[in-house]
Coordinates of N, CA and C and ligand atoms in Angstrom, one line a residue:
M3 N 0.8 -1.2 0.0 CA 0.0 0.0 0.0 C 0.9 1.3 0.0
L4 N 1.8 1.3 0.9 CA 2.7 2.4 1.0 C 3.5 2.6 -0.3
K5 N 3.9 1.4 -0.8 CA 4.7 1.4 -2.0 C 3.9 2.1 -3.2
S6 N 2.6 1.7 -3.3 CA 1.8 2.2 -4.4 C 1.5 3.7 -4.2
I7 N 1.4 4.2 -3.0 CA 1.2 5.6 -2.8 C 2.5 6.3 -3.2
T8 N 3.6 5.8 -2.8 CA 4.9 6.4 -3.2 C 5.0 6.5 -4.7
K9 N 4.6 5.4 -5.4 CA 4.6 5.4 -6.8 C 3.7 6.4 -7.4
L10 N 2.6 6.6 -6.8 CA 1.6 7.5 -7.3 C 2.2 9.0 -7.2
I11 N 2.8 9.2 -6.0 CA 3.4 10.5 -5.8 C 4.5 10.8 -6.8
A12 N 5.3 9.7 -7.1 CA 6.4 9.9 -8.1 C 5.9 10.2 -9.5
V13 N 4.8 9.5 -9.9 CA 4.2 9.7 -11.2 C 3.6 11.1 -11.3
F14 N 3.0 11.5 -10.2 CA 2.4 12.9 -10.1 C 3.5 14.0 -10.3
A15 N 4.6 13.8 -9.5 CA 5.7 14.7 -9.5 C 6.3 14.8 -10.9
L16 N 6.5 13.6 -11.5 CA 7.1 13.6 -12.8 C 6.2 14.3 -13.9
S17 N 4.9 14.0 -13.9 CA 4.0 14.7 -14.8 C 4.0 16.2 -14.6
C18 N 4.1 16.6 -13.3 CA 4.1 18.0 -13.0 C 5.3 18.6 -13.6
F19 N 6.5 17.9 -13.5 CA 7.7 18.4 -14.1 C 7.7 18.5 -15.6
I20 N 7.1 17.5 -16.2 CA 7.0 17.5 -17.7 C 6.0 18.5 -18.2
F21 N 4.8 18.5 -17.7 CA 3.7 19.3 -18.3 C 3.5 20.7 -17.8
A22 N 3.8 20.9 -16.5 CA 3.5 22.2 -16.0 C 4.7 22.9 -15.4
C23 N 5.4 22.3 -14.5 CA 6.4 23.0 -13.7 C 7.6 23.4 -14.5
G24 N 8.1 22.5 -15.4 CA 9.3 22.8 -16.1 C 9.2 22.9 -17.6
G25 N 8.1 22.4 -18.2 CA 8.1 22.2 -19.6 C 7.3 23.2 -20.3
G26 N 6.7 24.2 -19.7 CA 5.9 25.2 -20.3 C 6.7 26.1 -21.3
E27 N 6.0 26.4 -22.4 CA 6.6 27.3 -23.4 C 6.6 28.7 -22.9
D28 N 7.5 29.1 -22.1 CA 7.5 30.4 -21.6 C 8.6 31.2 -22.3
K29 N 8.1 31.8 -23.4 CA 9.1 32.6 -24.3 C 8.7 34.0 -24.4
G30 N 9.6 34.9 -24.4 CA 9.3 36.3 -24.6 C 10.5 37.2 -24.3
V31 N 10.2 38.5 -24.5 CA 11.2 39.5 -24.2 C 10.6 40.5 -23.2
Y32 N 11.4 41.2 -22.5 CA 10.9 42.1 -21.5 C 11.9 43.2 -21.2
F33 N 11.4 44.4 -20.8 CA 12.2 45.5 -20.4 C 12.5 45.2 -18.9
V34 N 13.8 45.2 -18.6 CA 14.2 44.9 -17.2 C 14.0 46.1 -16.3
N35 N 14.4 47.3 -16.8 CA 14.5 48.4 -16.0 C 13.4 49.5 -16.2
I36 N 12.5 49.3 -17.2 CA 11.5 50.3 -17.5 C 10.1 49.6 -17.5
N37 N 9.2 50.3 -16.9 CA 7.8 49.7 -16.9 C 6.9 50.6 -17.9
D38 N 5.9 49.9 -18.3 CA 4.9 50.6 -19.2 C 4.4 51.8 -18.4
G39 N 4.4 53.0 -19.0 CA 3.9 54.2 -18.4 C 4.9 55.0 -17.6
D40 N 6.2 54.6 -17.6 CA 7.2 55.3 -16.9 C 7.5 56.6 -17.6
T41 N 8.0 57.6 -16.8 CA 8.5 58.9 -17.3 C 10.0 58.8 -17.2
L42 N 10.7 59.1 -18.3 CA 12.1 59.0 -18.4 C 12.8 60.3 -18.8
T43 N 14.1 60.4 -18.6 CA 14.8 61.6 -19.0 C 16.0 61.2 -19.9
S44 N 16.1 61.8 -21.0 CA 17.2 61.5 -22.0 C 18.5 62.0 -21.5
P45 N 19.6 61.2 -21.8 CA 19.6 59.9 -22.4 C 19.2 58.9 -21.3
F46 N 18.5 57.8 -21.7 CA 18.1 56.8 -20.7 C 18.7 55.4 -21.1
K47 N 18.7 54.6 -20.0 CA 19.2 53.3 -20.1 C 18.1 52.3 -20.4
V48 N 18.4 51.3 -21.3 CA 17.4 50.2 -21.5 C 18.1 48.9 -21.3
E49 N 17.5 48.1 -20.4 CA 18.0 46.8 -20.2 C 17.0 45.8 -20.8
M50 N 17.6 44.9 -21.6 CA 16.7 44.0 -22.4 C 16.8 42.6 -21.9
G51 N 15.7 42.0 -21.6 CA 15.7 40.6 -21.1 C 15.0 39.6 -22.1
V52 N 15.3 38.4 -22.0 CA 14.7 37.4 -22.9 C 14.5 36.1 -22.1
T53 N 13.4 35.4 -22.3 CA 13.2 34.1 -21.7 C 12.8 33.1 -22.8
G54 N 13.3 31.9 -22.6 CA 13.0 30.8 -23.6 C 13.9 30.8 -24.8
M55 N 14.7 31.8 -24.9 CA 15.7 31.9 -26.0 C 17.0 32.4 -25.5
E56 N 18.0 32.4 -26.3 CA 19.4 32.8 -25.9 C 19.9 33.9 -26.7
V57 N 20.6 34.8 -26.1 CA 21.2 35.9 -26.9 C 22.6 35.5 -27.4
E58 N 22.8 35.8 -28.7 CA 24.1 35.6 -29.3 C 24.3 36.7 -30.3
P59 N 25.6 37.0 -30.7 CA 25.9 38.0 -31.7 C 25.3 37.6 -33.1
A60 N 24.9 38.6 -33.9 CA 24.4 38.4 -35.2 C 25.5 37.7 -36.1
G61 N 25.0 37.1 -37.2 CA 26.0 36.6 -38.2 C 25.6 35.2 -38.7
A62 N 25.0 34.4 -37.8 CA 24.6 33.1 -38.3 C 23.2 32.8 -37.6
V63 N 22.4 32.0 -38.3 CA 21.1 31.6 -37.7 C 21.2 30.3 -37.0
N64 N 21.0 30.4 -35.7 CA 21.0 29.2 -34.8 C 19.7 29.1 -34.1
E65 N 19.1 27.9 -34.1 CA 17.8 27.7 -33.5 C 17.8 28.1 -32.0
G66 N 16.8 28.8 -31.7 CA 16.6 29.2 -30.3 C 17.5 30.4 -29.8
K67 N 18.2 31.0 -30.8 CA 19.1 32.1 -30.5 C 18.8 33.3 -31.3
G68 N 19.3 34.4 -30.9 CA 19.1 35.7 -31.6 C 19.6 36.9 -30.9
H69 N 19.2 38.1 -31.3 CA 19.6 39.3 -30.6 C 18.5 40.3 -30.5
H70 N 18.7 41.2 -29.7 CA 17.6 42.2 -29.4 C 17.7 43.4 -30.4
H71 N 16.5 44.0 -30.6 CA 16.3 45.2 -31.4 C 15.4 46.1 -30.6
L72 N 15.7 47.4 -30.7 CA 14.8 48.4 -30.0 C 14.2 49.2 -31.2
I73 N 12.8 49.1 -31.2 CA 12.1 49.8 -32.3 C 11.4 51.0 -31.6
I74 N 11.7 52.2 -32.1 CA 11.1 53.4 -31.5 C 9.9 53.9 -32.3
D75 N 8.8 54.1 -31.6 CA 7.5 54.5 -32.2 C 7.1 53.7 -33.4
G76 N 7.4 52.4 -33.3 CA 7.0 51.5 -34.4 C 6.2 50.3 -33.8
S77 N 6.4 49.2 -34.4 CA 5.6 48.0 -34.0 C 6.4 46.7 -34.2
W78 N 6.0 45.7 -33.5 CA 6.6 44.4 -33.8 C 6.5 44.0 -35.2
L79 N 7.4 43.1 -35.7 CA 7.4 42.6 -37.1 C 7.0 41.2 -37.2
E80 N 6.3 40.8 -38.3 CA 5.9 39.5 -38.5 C 7.1 38.5 -38.5
V81 N 6.8 37.3 -38.2 CA 7.9 36.3 -38.3 C 8.6 36.3 -39.6
G82 N 9.9 36.4 -39.7 CA 10.7 36.3 -40.9 C 11.0 37.7 -41.5
E83 N 10.2 38.7 -41.1 CA 10.4 40.0 -41.6 C 11.8 40.6 -41.1
V84 N 12.6 41.1 -41.9 CA 13.9 41.6 -41.5 C 13.7 43.0 -40.8
V85 N 14.4 43.2 -39.7 CA 14.3 44.4 -39.0 C 15.1 45.5 -39.7
P86 N 14.5 46.6 -40.1 CA 15.2 47.7 -40.8 C 16.3 48.2 -39.9
A87 N 17.3 48.8 -40.4 CA 18.4 49.4 -39.6 C 18.4 50.9 -39.9
D88 N 17.9 51.7 -38.9 CA 18.0 53.1 -39.0 C 17.9 53.7 -37.5
E89 N 17.7 55.0 -37.4 CA 17.7 55.5 -36.0 C 16.5 55.1 -35.2
K90 N 15.4 54.6 -35.9 CA 14.2 54.2 -35.1 C 14.2 52.6 -34.9
N91 N 15.2 51.9 -35.6 CA 15.2 50.5 -35.5 C 16.7 50.1 -35.2
I92 N 16.9 50.0 -33.9 CA 18.3 49.8 -33.5 C 18.6 48.3 -33.2
H93 N 19.7 47.9 -33.8 CA 20.1 46.5 -33.6 C 21.2 46.4 -32.6
Y94 N 21.1 45.3 -31.8 CA 22.1 45.0 -30.8 C 22.8 43.7 -31.2
G95 N 23.4 43.8 -32.4 CA 23.9 42.6 -33.1 C 25.2 42.1 -32.4
G96 N 25.7 42.8 -31.5 CA 26.9 42.4 -30.7 C 26.5 41.4 -29.6
G97 N 25.2 41.3 -29.5 CA 24.7 40.4 -28.4 C 24.5 41.2 -27.1
Q98 N 24.4 42.6 -27.2 CA 24.2 43.4 -26.1 C 22.9 43.2 -25.4
T99 N 22.8 43.4 -24.1 CA 21.5 43.3 -23.4 C 21.2 44.6 -22.7
I100 N 22.1 45.6 -22.9 CA 22.0 46.9 -22.2 C 22.5 48.0 -23.1
T101 N 21.8 49.1 -23.1 CA 22.2 50.3 -23.8 C 21.9 51.5 -22.9
D102 N 22.8 52.5 -22.9 CA 22.5 53.6 -22.0 C 22.5 55.0 -22.7
D103 N 22.3 54.9 -24.0 CA 22.4 56.2 -24.8 C 21.1 56.5 -25.6
I104 N 20.0 56.1 -25.2 CA 18.8 56.4 -25.9 C 18.3 57.8 -25.6
T105 N 18.2 58.6 -26.7 CA 17.8 60.0 -26.5 C 16.6 60.2 -27.4
L106 N 15.5 60.7 -26.8 CA 14.3 60.9 -27.6 C 13.7 62.3 -27.3
E107 N 13.0 62.8 -28.3 CA 12.3 64.1 -28.2 C 11.3 64.0 -27.0
P108 N 11.2 65.1 -26.2 CA 10.2 65.1 -25.2 C 8.8 64.7 -25.7
G109 N 8.1 64.0 -24.9 CA 6.7 63.6 -25.4 C 6.5 62.1 -25.1
T110 N 5.4 61.6 -25.7 CA 5.0 60.2 -25.5 C 5.6 59.4 -26.7
H111 N 6.2 58.3 -26.3 CA 6.8 57.3 -27.3 C 6.5 55.9 -26.9
T112 N 6.5 55.1 -28.0 CA 6.5 53.6 -27.7 C 7.8 53.0 -27.9
L113 N 8.2 52.1 -27.1 CA 9.4 51.3 -27.2 C 9.0 49.9 -27.4
T114 N 9.5 49.3 -28.5 CA 9.3 47.9 -28.8 C 10.6 47.1 -28.8
L115 N 10.6 46.1 -28.0 CA 11.7 45.1 -28.1 C 11.3 44.1 -29.1
Q116 N 12.2 43.8 -30.0 CA 11.9 42.7 -31.0 C 13.1 41.8 -31.0
F117 N 12.9 40.5 -30.7 CA 14.0 39.5 -30.8 C 14.0 39.0 -32.2
A118 N 15.2 38.8 -32.8 CA 15.3 38.3 -34.2 C 16.5 37.5 -34.3
D119 N 16.5 36.7 -35.4 CA 17.6 35.7 -35.6 C 18.9 36.4 -36.1
G120 N 19.9 35.6 -36.3 CA 21.3 36.1 -36.7 C 21.3 36.8 -38.0
F121 N 20.3 36.7 -38.8 CA 20.1 37.4 -40.1 C 19.1 38.5 -39.9
H122 N 18.7 38.8 -38.7 CA 17.8 40.0 -38.3 C 16.4 39.7 -38.7
A123 N 16.0 38.5 -39.0 CA 14.6 38.1 -39.3 C 13.9 37.9 -38.0
S124 N 12.8 38.7 -37.9 CA 12.0 38.7 -36.7 C 11.5 37.4 -36.2
Y125 N 11.4 37.2 -34.9 CA 10.8 36.0 -34.3 C 9.3 36.3 -34.0
G126 N 8.8 37.4 -34.5 CA 7.4 37.7 -34.4 C 6.9 38.3 -33.1
E127 N 5.6 38.4 -33.1 CA 4.9 39.1 -31.9 C 5.2 38.4 -30.6
E128 N 5.3 37.1 -30.6 CA 5.6 36.3 -29.4 C 6.9 36.8 -28.8
M129 N 7.8 37.1 -29.6 CA 9.1 37.5 -29.1 C 9.3 39.0 -29.2
S130 N 8.2 39.8 -28.9 CA 8.3 41.2 -28.8 C 7.6 41.7 -27.6
K131 N 7.9 43.0 -27.3 CA 7.2 43.6 -26.1 C 7.1 45.1 -26.4
T132 N 6.0 45.7 -26.3 CA 5.8 47.2 -26.5 C 5.3 47.8 -25.3
I133 N 6.0 48.9 -24.9 CA 5.5 49.7 -23.8 C 5.5 51.2 -24.3
T134 N 4.7 52.0 -23.5 CA 4.6 53.4 -23.8 C 5.2 54.2 -22.7
V135 N 6.1 55.1 -23.0 CA 6.8 55.9 -22.0 C 6.6 57.4 -22.3
T136 N 6.8 58.2 -21.3 CA 6.8 59.7 -21.5 C 8.3 60.2 -21.3
V137 N 8.8 60.9 -22.2 CA 10.1 61.5 -22.1 C 10.0 62.9 -21.8
E138 N 10.7 63.4 -20.7 CA 10.6 64.7 -20.3 C 11.5 65.6 -21.1
Ligands
LIG28 CU1 19.6 42.7 -36.0

């Protein structure tokens, strides 16, 4: 009897590990140091976080890996769409997760984090995060 209860607990613990506790598809990007609705002063620092994928420098496409992009007053990009490179679409192709030199005109702006592969092709909405901030 005791043995079968132990077995039952073991099975329960294992299924919990596989299906819920450890195996969930928890993927995404997030702003580490800025919250939606924050008021900022230029130049400001942005710390970029990712879960479920790994940061690596641009150059080659590797499954489950990529780099951060900061899109200013824009939107996330569809899966496979290449992130433009200009002053509103900033690539962190060196594998950076922090920048401290973002300067914006005073007013309301959106900041979008977009994770993309080694050829800068977007991983889509799932791997993006948009917040609205006020710059003084
Ligand atoms: Cu890029």
